[in-house]
Coordinates of C-alpha atoms in Angstrom, one line a residue:
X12 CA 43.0 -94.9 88.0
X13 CA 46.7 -94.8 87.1
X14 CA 49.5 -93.7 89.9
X15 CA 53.4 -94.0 89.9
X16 CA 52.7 -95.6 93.5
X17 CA 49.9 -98.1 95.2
X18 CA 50.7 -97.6 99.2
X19 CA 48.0 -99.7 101.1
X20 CA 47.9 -98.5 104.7
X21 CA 47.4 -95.4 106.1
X22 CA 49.1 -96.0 109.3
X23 CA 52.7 -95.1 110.3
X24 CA 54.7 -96.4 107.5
X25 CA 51.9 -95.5 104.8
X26 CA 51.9 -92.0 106.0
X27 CA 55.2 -91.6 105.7
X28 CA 55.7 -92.7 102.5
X29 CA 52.6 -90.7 100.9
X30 CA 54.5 -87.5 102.4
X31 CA 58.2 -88.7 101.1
X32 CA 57.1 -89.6 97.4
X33 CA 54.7 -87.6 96.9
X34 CA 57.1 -84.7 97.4
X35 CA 58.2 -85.2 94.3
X36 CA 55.9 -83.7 91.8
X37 CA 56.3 -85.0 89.1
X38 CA 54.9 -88.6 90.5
X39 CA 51.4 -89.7 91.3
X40 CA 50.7 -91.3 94.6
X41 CA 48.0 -93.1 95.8
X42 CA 47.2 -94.1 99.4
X43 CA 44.5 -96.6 100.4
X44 CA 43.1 -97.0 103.8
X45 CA 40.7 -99.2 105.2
X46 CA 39.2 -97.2 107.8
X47 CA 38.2 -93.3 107.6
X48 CA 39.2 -90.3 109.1
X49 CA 41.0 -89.7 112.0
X50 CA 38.7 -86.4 113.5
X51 CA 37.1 -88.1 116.6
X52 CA 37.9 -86.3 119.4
X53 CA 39.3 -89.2 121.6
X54 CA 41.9 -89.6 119.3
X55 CA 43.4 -85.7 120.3
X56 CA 43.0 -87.0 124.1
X57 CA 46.0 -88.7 125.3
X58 CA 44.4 -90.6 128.0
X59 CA 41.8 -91.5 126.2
X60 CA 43.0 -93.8 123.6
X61 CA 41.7 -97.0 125.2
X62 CA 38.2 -95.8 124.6
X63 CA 38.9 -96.3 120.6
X64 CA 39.2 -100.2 121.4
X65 CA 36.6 -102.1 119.7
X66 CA 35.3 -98.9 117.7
X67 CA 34.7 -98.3 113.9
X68 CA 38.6 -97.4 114.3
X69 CA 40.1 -100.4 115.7
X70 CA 40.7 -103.6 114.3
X71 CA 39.3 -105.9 116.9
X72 CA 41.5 -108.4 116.2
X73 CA 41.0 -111.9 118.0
X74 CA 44.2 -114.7 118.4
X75 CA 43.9 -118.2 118.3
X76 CA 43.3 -119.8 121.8
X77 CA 46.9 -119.8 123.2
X78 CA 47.8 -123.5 124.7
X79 CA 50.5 -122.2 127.0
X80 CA 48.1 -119.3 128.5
X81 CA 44.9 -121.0 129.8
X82 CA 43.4 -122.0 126.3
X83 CA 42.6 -118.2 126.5
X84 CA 41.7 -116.1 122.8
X85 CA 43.7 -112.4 123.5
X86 CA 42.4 -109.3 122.3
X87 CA 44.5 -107.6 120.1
X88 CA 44.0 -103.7 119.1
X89 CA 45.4 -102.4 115.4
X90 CA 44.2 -99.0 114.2
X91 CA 42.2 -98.9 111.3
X92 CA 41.9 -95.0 110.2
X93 CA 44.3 -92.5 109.1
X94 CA 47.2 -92.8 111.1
X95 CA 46.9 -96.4 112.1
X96 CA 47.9 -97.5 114.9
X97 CA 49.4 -94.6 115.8
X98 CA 45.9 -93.0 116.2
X99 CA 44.9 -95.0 118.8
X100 CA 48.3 -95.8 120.7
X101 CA 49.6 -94.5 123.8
X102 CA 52.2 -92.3 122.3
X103 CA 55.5 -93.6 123.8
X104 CA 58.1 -92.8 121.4
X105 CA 60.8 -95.5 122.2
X106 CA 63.5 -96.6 120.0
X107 CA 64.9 -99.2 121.5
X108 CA 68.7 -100.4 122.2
X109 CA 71.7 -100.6 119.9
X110 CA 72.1 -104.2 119.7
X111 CA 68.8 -104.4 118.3
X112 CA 69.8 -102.8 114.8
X113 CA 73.3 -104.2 114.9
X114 CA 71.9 -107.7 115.8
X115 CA 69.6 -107.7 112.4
X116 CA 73.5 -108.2 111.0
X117 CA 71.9 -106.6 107.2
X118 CA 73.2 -104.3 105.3
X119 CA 72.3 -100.7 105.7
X120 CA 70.3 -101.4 108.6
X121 CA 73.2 -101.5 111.5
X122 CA 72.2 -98.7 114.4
X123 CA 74.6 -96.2 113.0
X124 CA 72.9 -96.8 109.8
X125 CA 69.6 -96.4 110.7
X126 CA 70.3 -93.3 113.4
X127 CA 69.9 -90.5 110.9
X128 CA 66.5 -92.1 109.7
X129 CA 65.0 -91.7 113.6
X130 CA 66.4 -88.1 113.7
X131 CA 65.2 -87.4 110.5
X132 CA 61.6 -88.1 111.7
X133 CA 62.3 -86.5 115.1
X134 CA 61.1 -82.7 116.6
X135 CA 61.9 -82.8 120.0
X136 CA 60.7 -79.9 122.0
X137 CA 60.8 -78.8 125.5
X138 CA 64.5 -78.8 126.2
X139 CA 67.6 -79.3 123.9
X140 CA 68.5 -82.3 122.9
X141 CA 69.9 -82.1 119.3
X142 CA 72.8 -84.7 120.4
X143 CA 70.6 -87.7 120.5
X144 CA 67.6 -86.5 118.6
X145 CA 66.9 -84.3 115.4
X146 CA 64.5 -80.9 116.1
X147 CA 63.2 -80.5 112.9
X148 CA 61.0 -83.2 111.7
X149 CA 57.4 -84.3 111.4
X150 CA 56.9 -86.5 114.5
X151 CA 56.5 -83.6 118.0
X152 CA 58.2 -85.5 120.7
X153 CA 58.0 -84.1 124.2
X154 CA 57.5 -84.4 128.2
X155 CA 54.2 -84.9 129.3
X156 CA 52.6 -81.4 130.5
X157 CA 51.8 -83.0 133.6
X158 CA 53.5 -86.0 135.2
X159 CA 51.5 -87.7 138.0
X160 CA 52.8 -87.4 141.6
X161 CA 53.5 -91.5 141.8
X162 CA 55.3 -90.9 138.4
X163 CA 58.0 -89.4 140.5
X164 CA 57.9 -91.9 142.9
X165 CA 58.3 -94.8 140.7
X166 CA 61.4 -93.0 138.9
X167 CA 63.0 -92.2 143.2
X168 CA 62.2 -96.4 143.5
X169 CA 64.2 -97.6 140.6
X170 CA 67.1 -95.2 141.9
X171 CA 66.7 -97.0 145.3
X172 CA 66.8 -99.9 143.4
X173 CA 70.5 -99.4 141.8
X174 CA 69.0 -98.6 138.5
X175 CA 70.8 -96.2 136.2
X176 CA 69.1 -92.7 136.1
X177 CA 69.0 -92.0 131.7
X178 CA 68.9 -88.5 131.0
X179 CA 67.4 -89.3 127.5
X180 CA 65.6 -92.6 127.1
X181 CA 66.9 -92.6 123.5
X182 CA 70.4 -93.0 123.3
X183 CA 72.5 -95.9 121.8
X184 CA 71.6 -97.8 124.9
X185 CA 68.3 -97.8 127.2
X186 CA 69.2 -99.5 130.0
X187 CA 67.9 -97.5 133.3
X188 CA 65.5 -95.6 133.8
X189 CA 63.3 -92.8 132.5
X190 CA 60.3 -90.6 132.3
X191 CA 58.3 -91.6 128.8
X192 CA 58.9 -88.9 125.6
X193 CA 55.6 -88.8 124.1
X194 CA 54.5 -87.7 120.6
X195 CA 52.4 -85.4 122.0
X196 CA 51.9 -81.4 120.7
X197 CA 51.3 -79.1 123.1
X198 CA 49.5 -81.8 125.4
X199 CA 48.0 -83.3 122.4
X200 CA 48.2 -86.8 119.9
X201 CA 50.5 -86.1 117.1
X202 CA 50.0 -89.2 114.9
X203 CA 52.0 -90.2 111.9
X204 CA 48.6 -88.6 110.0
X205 CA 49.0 -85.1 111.9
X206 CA 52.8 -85.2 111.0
X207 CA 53.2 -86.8 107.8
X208 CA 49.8 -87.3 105.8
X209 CA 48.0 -83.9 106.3
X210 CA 50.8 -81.7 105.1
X211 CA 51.0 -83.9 102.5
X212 CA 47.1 -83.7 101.4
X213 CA 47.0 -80.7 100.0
X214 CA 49.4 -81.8 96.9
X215 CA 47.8 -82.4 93.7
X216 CA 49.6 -85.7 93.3
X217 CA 48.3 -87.4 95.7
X218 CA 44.9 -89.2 96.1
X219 CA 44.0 -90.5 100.1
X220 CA 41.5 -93.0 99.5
X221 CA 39.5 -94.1 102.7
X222 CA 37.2 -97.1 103.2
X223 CA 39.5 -99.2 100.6
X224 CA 40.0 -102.2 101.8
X225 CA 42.6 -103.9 99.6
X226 CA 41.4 -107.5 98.9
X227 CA 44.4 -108.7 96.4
X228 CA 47.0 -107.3 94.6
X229 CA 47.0 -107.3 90.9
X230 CA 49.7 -108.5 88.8
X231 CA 50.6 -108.6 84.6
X232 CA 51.6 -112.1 83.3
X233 CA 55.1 -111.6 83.9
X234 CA 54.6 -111.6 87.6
X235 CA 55.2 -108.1 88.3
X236 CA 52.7 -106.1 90.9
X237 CA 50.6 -103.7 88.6
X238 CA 48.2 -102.5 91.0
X239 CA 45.6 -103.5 93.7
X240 CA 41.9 -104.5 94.1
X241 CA 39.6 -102.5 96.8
X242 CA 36.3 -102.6 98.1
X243 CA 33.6 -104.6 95.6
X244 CA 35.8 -104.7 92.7
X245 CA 37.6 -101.6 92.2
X246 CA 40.8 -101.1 91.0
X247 CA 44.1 -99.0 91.0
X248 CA 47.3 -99.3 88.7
X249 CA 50.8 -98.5 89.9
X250 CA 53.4 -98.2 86.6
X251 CA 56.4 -98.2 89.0
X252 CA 55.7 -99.7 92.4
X253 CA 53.0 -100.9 95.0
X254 CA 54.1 -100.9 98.3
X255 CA 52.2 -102.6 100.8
X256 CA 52.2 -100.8 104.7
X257 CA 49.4 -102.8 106.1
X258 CA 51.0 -104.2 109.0
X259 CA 52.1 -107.0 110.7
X260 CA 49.0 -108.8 110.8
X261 CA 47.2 -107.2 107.3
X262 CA 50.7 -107.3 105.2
X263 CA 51.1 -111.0 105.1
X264 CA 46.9 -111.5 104.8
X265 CA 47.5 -109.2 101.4
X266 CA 50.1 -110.9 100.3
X267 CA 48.6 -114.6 101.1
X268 CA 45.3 -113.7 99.6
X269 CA 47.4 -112.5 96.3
X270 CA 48.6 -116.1 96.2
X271 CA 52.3 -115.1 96.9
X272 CA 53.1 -117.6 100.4
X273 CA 53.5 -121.6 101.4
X274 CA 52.1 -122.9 98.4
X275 CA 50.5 -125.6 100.2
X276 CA 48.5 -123.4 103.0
X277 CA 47.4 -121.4 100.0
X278 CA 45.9 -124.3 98.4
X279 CA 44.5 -125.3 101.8
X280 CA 42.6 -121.7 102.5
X281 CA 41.1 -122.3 98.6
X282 CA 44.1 -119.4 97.5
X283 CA 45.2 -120.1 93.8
X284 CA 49.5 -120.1 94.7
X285 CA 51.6 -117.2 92.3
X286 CA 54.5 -117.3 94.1
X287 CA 56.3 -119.3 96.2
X288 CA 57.7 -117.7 99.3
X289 CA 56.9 -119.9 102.6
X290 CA 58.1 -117.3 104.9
X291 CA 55.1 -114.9 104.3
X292 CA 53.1 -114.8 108.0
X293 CA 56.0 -116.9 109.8
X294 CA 58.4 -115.0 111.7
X295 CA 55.1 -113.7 114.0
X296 CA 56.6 -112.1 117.8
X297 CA 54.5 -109.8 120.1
X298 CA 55.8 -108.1 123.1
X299 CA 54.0 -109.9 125.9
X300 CA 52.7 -107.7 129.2
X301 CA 51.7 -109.1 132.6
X302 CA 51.2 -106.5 135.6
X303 CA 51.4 -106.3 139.3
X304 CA 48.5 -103.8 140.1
X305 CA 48.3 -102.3 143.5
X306 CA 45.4 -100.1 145.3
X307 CA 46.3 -96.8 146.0
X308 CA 45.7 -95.2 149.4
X309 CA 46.1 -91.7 148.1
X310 CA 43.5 -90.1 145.9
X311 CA 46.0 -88.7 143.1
X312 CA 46.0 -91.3 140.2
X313 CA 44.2 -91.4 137.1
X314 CA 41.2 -92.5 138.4
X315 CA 40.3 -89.2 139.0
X316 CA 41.1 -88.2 135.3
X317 CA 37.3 -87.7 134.3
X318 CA 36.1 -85.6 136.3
X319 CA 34.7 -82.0 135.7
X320 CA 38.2 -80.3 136.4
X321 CA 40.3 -82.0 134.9
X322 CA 38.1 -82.1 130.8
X323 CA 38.0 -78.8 131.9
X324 CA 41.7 -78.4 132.3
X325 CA 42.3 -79.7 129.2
X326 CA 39.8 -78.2 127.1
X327 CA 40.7 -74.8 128.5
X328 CA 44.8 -75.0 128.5
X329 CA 45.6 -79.2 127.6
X330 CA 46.8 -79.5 130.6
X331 CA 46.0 -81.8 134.0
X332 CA 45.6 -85.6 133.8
X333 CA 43.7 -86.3 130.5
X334 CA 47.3 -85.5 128.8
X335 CA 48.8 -88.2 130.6
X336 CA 49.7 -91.0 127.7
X337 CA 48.9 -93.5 130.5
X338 CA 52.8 -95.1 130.5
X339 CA 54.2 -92.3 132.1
X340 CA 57.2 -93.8 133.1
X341 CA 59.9 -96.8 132.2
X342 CA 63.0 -99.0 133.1
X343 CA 65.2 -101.0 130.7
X344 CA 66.5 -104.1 132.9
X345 CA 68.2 -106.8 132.7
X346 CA 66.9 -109.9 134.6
X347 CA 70.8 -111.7 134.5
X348 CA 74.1 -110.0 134.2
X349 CA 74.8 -112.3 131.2
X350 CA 72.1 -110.6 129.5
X351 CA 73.3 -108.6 126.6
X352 CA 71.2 -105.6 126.6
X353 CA 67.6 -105.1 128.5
X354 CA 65.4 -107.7 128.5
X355 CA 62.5 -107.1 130.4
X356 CA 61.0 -103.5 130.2
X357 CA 59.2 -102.2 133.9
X358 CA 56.5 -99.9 132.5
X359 CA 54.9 -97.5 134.8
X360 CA 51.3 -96.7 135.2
X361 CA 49.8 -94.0 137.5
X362 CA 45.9 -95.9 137.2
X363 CA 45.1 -99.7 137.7
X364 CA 45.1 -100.2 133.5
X365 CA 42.7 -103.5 133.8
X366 CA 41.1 -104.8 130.8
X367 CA 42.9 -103.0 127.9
X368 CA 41.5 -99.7 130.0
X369 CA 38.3 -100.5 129.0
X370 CA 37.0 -101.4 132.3
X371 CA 36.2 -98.7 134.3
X372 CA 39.2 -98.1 137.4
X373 CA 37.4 -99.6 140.7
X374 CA 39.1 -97.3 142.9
X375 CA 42.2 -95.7 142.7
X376 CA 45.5 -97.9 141.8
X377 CA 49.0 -98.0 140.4
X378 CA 50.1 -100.6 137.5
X379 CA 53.8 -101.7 136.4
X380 CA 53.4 -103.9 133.3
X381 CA 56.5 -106.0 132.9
X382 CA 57.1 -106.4 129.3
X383 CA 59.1 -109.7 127.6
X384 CA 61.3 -107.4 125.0
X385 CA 63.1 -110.2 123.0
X386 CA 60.7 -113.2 123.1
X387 CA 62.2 -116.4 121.7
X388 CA 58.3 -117.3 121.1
X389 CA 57.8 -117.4 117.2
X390 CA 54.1 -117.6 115.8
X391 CA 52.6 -117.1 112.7
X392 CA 49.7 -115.3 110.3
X393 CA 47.7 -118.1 108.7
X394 CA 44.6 -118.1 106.5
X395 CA 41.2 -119.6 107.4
X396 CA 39.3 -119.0 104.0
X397 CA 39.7 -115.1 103.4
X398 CA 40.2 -114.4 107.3
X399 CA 43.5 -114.3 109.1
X400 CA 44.2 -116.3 111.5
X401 CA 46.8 -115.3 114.3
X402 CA 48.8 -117.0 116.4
X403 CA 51.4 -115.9 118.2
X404 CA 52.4 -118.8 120.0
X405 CA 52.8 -117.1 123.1
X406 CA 55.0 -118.6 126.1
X407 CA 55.9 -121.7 123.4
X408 CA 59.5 -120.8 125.0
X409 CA 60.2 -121.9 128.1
X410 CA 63.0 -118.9 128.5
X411 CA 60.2 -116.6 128.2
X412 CA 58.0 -117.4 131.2
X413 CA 61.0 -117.5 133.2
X414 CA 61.8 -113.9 132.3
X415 CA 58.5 -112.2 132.9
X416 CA 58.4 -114.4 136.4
X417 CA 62.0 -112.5 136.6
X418 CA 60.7 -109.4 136.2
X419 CA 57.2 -109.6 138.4
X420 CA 59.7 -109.8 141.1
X421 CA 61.2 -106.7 140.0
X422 CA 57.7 -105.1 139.9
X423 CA 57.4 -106.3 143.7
X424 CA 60.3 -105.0 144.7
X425 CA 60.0 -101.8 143.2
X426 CA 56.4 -101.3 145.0
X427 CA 58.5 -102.0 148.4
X428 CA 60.6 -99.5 148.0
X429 CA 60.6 -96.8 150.3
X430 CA 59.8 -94.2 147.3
X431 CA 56.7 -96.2 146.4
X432 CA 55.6 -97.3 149.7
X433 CA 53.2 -94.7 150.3
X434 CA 51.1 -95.2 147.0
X435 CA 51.2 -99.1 147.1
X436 CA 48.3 -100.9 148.9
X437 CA 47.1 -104.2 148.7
X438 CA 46.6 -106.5 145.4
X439 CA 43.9 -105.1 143.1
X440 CA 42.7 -107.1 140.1
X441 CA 44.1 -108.4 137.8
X442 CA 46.7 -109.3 140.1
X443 CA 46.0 -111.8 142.9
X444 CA 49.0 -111.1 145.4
X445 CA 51.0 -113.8 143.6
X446 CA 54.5 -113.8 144.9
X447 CA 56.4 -117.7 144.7
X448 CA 58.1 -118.3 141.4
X449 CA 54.9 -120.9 140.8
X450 CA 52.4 -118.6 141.6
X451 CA 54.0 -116.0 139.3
X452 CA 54.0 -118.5 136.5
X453 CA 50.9 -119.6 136.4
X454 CA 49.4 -115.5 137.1
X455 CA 51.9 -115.2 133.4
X456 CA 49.8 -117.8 131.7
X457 CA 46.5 -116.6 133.1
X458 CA 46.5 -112.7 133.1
X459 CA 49.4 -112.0 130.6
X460 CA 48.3 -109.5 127.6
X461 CA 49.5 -108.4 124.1
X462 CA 51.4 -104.9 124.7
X463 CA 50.4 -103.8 121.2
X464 CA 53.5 -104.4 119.2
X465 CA 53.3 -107.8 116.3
X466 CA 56.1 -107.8 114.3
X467 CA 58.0 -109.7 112.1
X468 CA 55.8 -111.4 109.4
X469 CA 57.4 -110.5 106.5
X470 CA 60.9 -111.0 107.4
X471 CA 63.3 -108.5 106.2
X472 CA 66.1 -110.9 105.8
X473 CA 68.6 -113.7 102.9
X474 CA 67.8 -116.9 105.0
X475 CA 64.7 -119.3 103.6
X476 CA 62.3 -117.5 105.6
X477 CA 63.1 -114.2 104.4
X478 CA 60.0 -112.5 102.7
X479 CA 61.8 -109.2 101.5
X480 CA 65.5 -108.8 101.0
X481 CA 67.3 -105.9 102.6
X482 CA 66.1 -102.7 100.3
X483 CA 61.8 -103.8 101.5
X484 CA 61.7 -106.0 97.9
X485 CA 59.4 -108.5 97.9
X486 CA 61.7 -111.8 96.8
X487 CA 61.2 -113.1 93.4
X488 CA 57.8 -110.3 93.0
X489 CA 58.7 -107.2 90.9
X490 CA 57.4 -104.0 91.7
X491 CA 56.5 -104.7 95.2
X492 CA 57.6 -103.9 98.4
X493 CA 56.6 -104.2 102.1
X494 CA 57.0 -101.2 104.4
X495 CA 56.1 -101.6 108.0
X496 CA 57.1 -103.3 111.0
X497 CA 56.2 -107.0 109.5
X498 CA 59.8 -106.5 107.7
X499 CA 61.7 -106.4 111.4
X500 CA 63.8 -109.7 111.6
X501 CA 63.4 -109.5 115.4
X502 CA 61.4 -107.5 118.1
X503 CA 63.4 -104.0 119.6
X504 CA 63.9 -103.2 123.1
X505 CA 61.4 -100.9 123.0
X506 CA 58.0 -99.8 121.4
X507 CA 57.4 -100.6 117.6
X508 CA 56.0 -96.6 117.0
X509 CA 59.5 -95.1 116.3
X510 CA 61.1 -98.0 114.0
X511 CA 58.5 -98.3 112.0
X512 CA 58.4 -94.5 111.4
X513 CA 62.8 -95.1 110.8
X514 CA 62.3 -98.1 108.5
X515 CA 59.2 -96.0 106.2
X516 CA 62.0 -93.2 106.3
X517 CA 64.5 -95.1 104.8
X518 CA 62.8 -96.8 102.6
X519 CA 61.0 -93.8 101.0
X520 CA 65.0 -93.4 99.8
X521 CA 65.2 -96.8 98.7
X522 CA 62.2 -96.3 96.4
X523 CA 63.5 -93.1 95.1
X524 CA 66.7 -94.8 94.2
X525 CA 65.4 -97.4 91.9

């Protein structure tokens, strides 16, 4: 089959993009997903996204073991349906700090660049906020239905702390402290698929393929992308671009198992080199998560979200606790005054979130995850044969352990303040009561988790490492781009959701310009 534009991934950028381009009728768009459909019902449930992990719609992704954190292999959650990621996240919509855009120091991409890009994606209901966000895009963004009673204290405790009260979370700067927007719909998921991809279905020009696993992508003898191979052997032809939106971990695998990558490694995995272009898979950073969990003498957290009353609740009116998106609540800190911007994030939890959320709550408990926002960790996306192999290379930084032991003591404190006082009891696992700088540490290195968020892969970027230059293009490939947050040059000070929705926004204009 013959389209104007390949697009492989059906998650956050992909979506976008089918929507954008496809608007124009007079192209042909196809979109190629590895997963299926998106209609389980535990994808519309808020609270319920952890019970997607390790399903038919989640990656399952394994690291390599990690020799600064206990020789331990991490679990690492990607979505694999329509929607991506997005379909199985926990809906915080989070754009992140100022200096994050500026600091990329690239051409069109500064913050006041990419500002109109977020608001262009943005609907934010439930109270007016034009100024800092736009009300009449795809993406629903809104306050949870119904906040949790310890959500309210954890916002009084960071007030006791000193912290700065935001009104909006998503301003220039994030520093303070907030309630969590959601991209939730009237107490329900709105994925990039709900906002983007199903309005866009019903156009003639453009074909949603599902269980199409791109395996390579296919190029004439000039070196320009002409298409890519799925499943056992089946093909698709683009006459004007592909764009690959597979993320940060399936981007670089595409691109590696297409020969374009470190010539070398590609010889190594048994990969037949095309083009040269070392940087593909370097360039890997995660935002790392430990947690102090606490017991909770008061029966009012989300441990209680299953039962009878509350499905009820939300089948009848989506309302009550199965609409919480989990991280209820945050605070943008900064662990030294000669920090620039935030550093650590302090991310609020009314339910002891063990295991991913997997595990079943023992009792009733309260979680803040402390999240490293700008790690100066670097790993990378290798190839082991066909399989990727990733390695983040977490806590290879010193700087980085000291931070998150930084901001577990801002965790403690904010449990001992008189706001939180009530709700917190005594240590609950994973955490074991650790409190000296050297038992913090080492509870980093043992207990420490991925918070969802690889970037970086395919560096967006004019230095050697650089995989695309600064309009997505693929260096030195014709007719191929890379649309997804693998192209961020460095992690935000917030949640990968919203720029990866900006930077598939933008760069739907950048294709239609060429």
């Amino acid at each position: 089959m013959e389209y104007d534009y390949v697009i492989v991934g059906a998650g956050s950028a992909g979506c976008v993009l089918a929507n954008r381009l496809s608007a124009d009728p007079s192209v042909r768009v196809a979109l190629l997903e590895a997963g299926g459909a998106d209609r389980k019902l535990e994808i519309r449930v808020p609270a319920a996204f952890s019970k997607l992990f390790k399903t038919r719609y989640d990656w399952n992704y394994t690291t390599a073991k990690q020799t600064e954190m206990s020789g331990r292999e991490l679990y690492w959650p990607r979505g694999k349906t329509l929607g991506g990621s997005s379909s199985i996240n926990a809906q915080m919509w989070v754009r992140g700090h100022r200096a994050d855009y500026d600091g990329w120091n690239l051409p069109g991409w500064s913050y006041d660049e990419v500002l109109p890009y977020f608001r262009r994606s943005e609907r934010r209901v439930g109270s007016n906020r034009g100024e800092v966000y736009g009300t009449d895009g795809p993406i629903y963004i809104s306050e949870l239905r119904d906040p949790n009673v310890t959500t309210g204290a954890f916002l009084r405790a960071c007030e006791e702390m000193g912290l700065t009260r935001l009104e909006e979370l998503n301003g220039a700067s994030n520093e303070g402290f907030s309630q969590t927007p959601v991209t939730q719909e009237r107490g329900r998921r709105w994925s990039a698929a709900d906002a983007y991809l199903r309005p866009a279905m019903r156009r003639p020009n453009l074909t949603v393929l599902t269980a199409a696993q791109a395996r390579k992508i296919l190029f004439d003898e000039d070196g320009r992308a002409t298409g890519v191979e799925y499943g056992e052997g089946r093909r698709v032809t683009a006459t004007r671009e592909v764009i690959v939106s597979a993320g940060a971990i399936g981007s670089p695998h595409l691109l590696m198992l297409s020969g374009v990558g470190d010539p070398d490694a590609l010889r190594a995995a048994g990969v037949e080199p095309r083009h040269e272009l070392p940087g593909v898979g370097r360039n890997l950073m995660d935002h790392l998560a430990s947690a102090i969990v606490l017991e909770c003498p008061e029966r009012v957290t989300l441990a209680g979200a299953e039962s009878v009353g509350n499905y009820a609740r939300y089948l009848l009116g989506r309302r009550g606790m199965l609409t919480s998106n989990v991280g209820e609540a945050v605070a943008f800190i900064r662990t030294t005054p000669q920090e620039p911007a935030p550093d650590i994030e302090l991310l609020f939890a009314p339910a002891p979130f063990v295991d991913h959320g997997m595990t079943p709550p023992p009792g009733h408990g309260l979680t803040i995850g402390v999240i490293l926002l700008q790690p100066e960790s670097r790993g990378r996306i290798t190839l082991n044969g066909a399989d990727a192999v990733i390695d983040p290379c977490y806590l290879s930084a010193e700087a980085d352990v000291r931070r998150m032991v930084a901001g577990l003591k801002k965790a403690r404190e904010a449990f001992a303040t008189t706001a939180l006082k009530p709700y917190a009891g005594g240590p609950m696992e994973p955490y074991d009561g650790a409190a000296t700088d050297e038992e913090l540490a080492r509870y980093v290195r043992e207990r420490s988790e991925t918070l969802y968020h690889p970037a970086g892969t395919c560096k967006m970027g004019t230095d050697d490492d650089a995989v695309v230059d600064p309009s997505l293009r693929v260096i030195g490939v014709p007719g191929l781009r890379v649309v997804d947050a693998s192209v961020m040059p460095t992690l935000n000070r917030g949640h990968t959701h919203a720029p990866t929705i900006m930077i598939a926004e933008k760069a739907a204009d950048l294709v239609r310009a060429s």
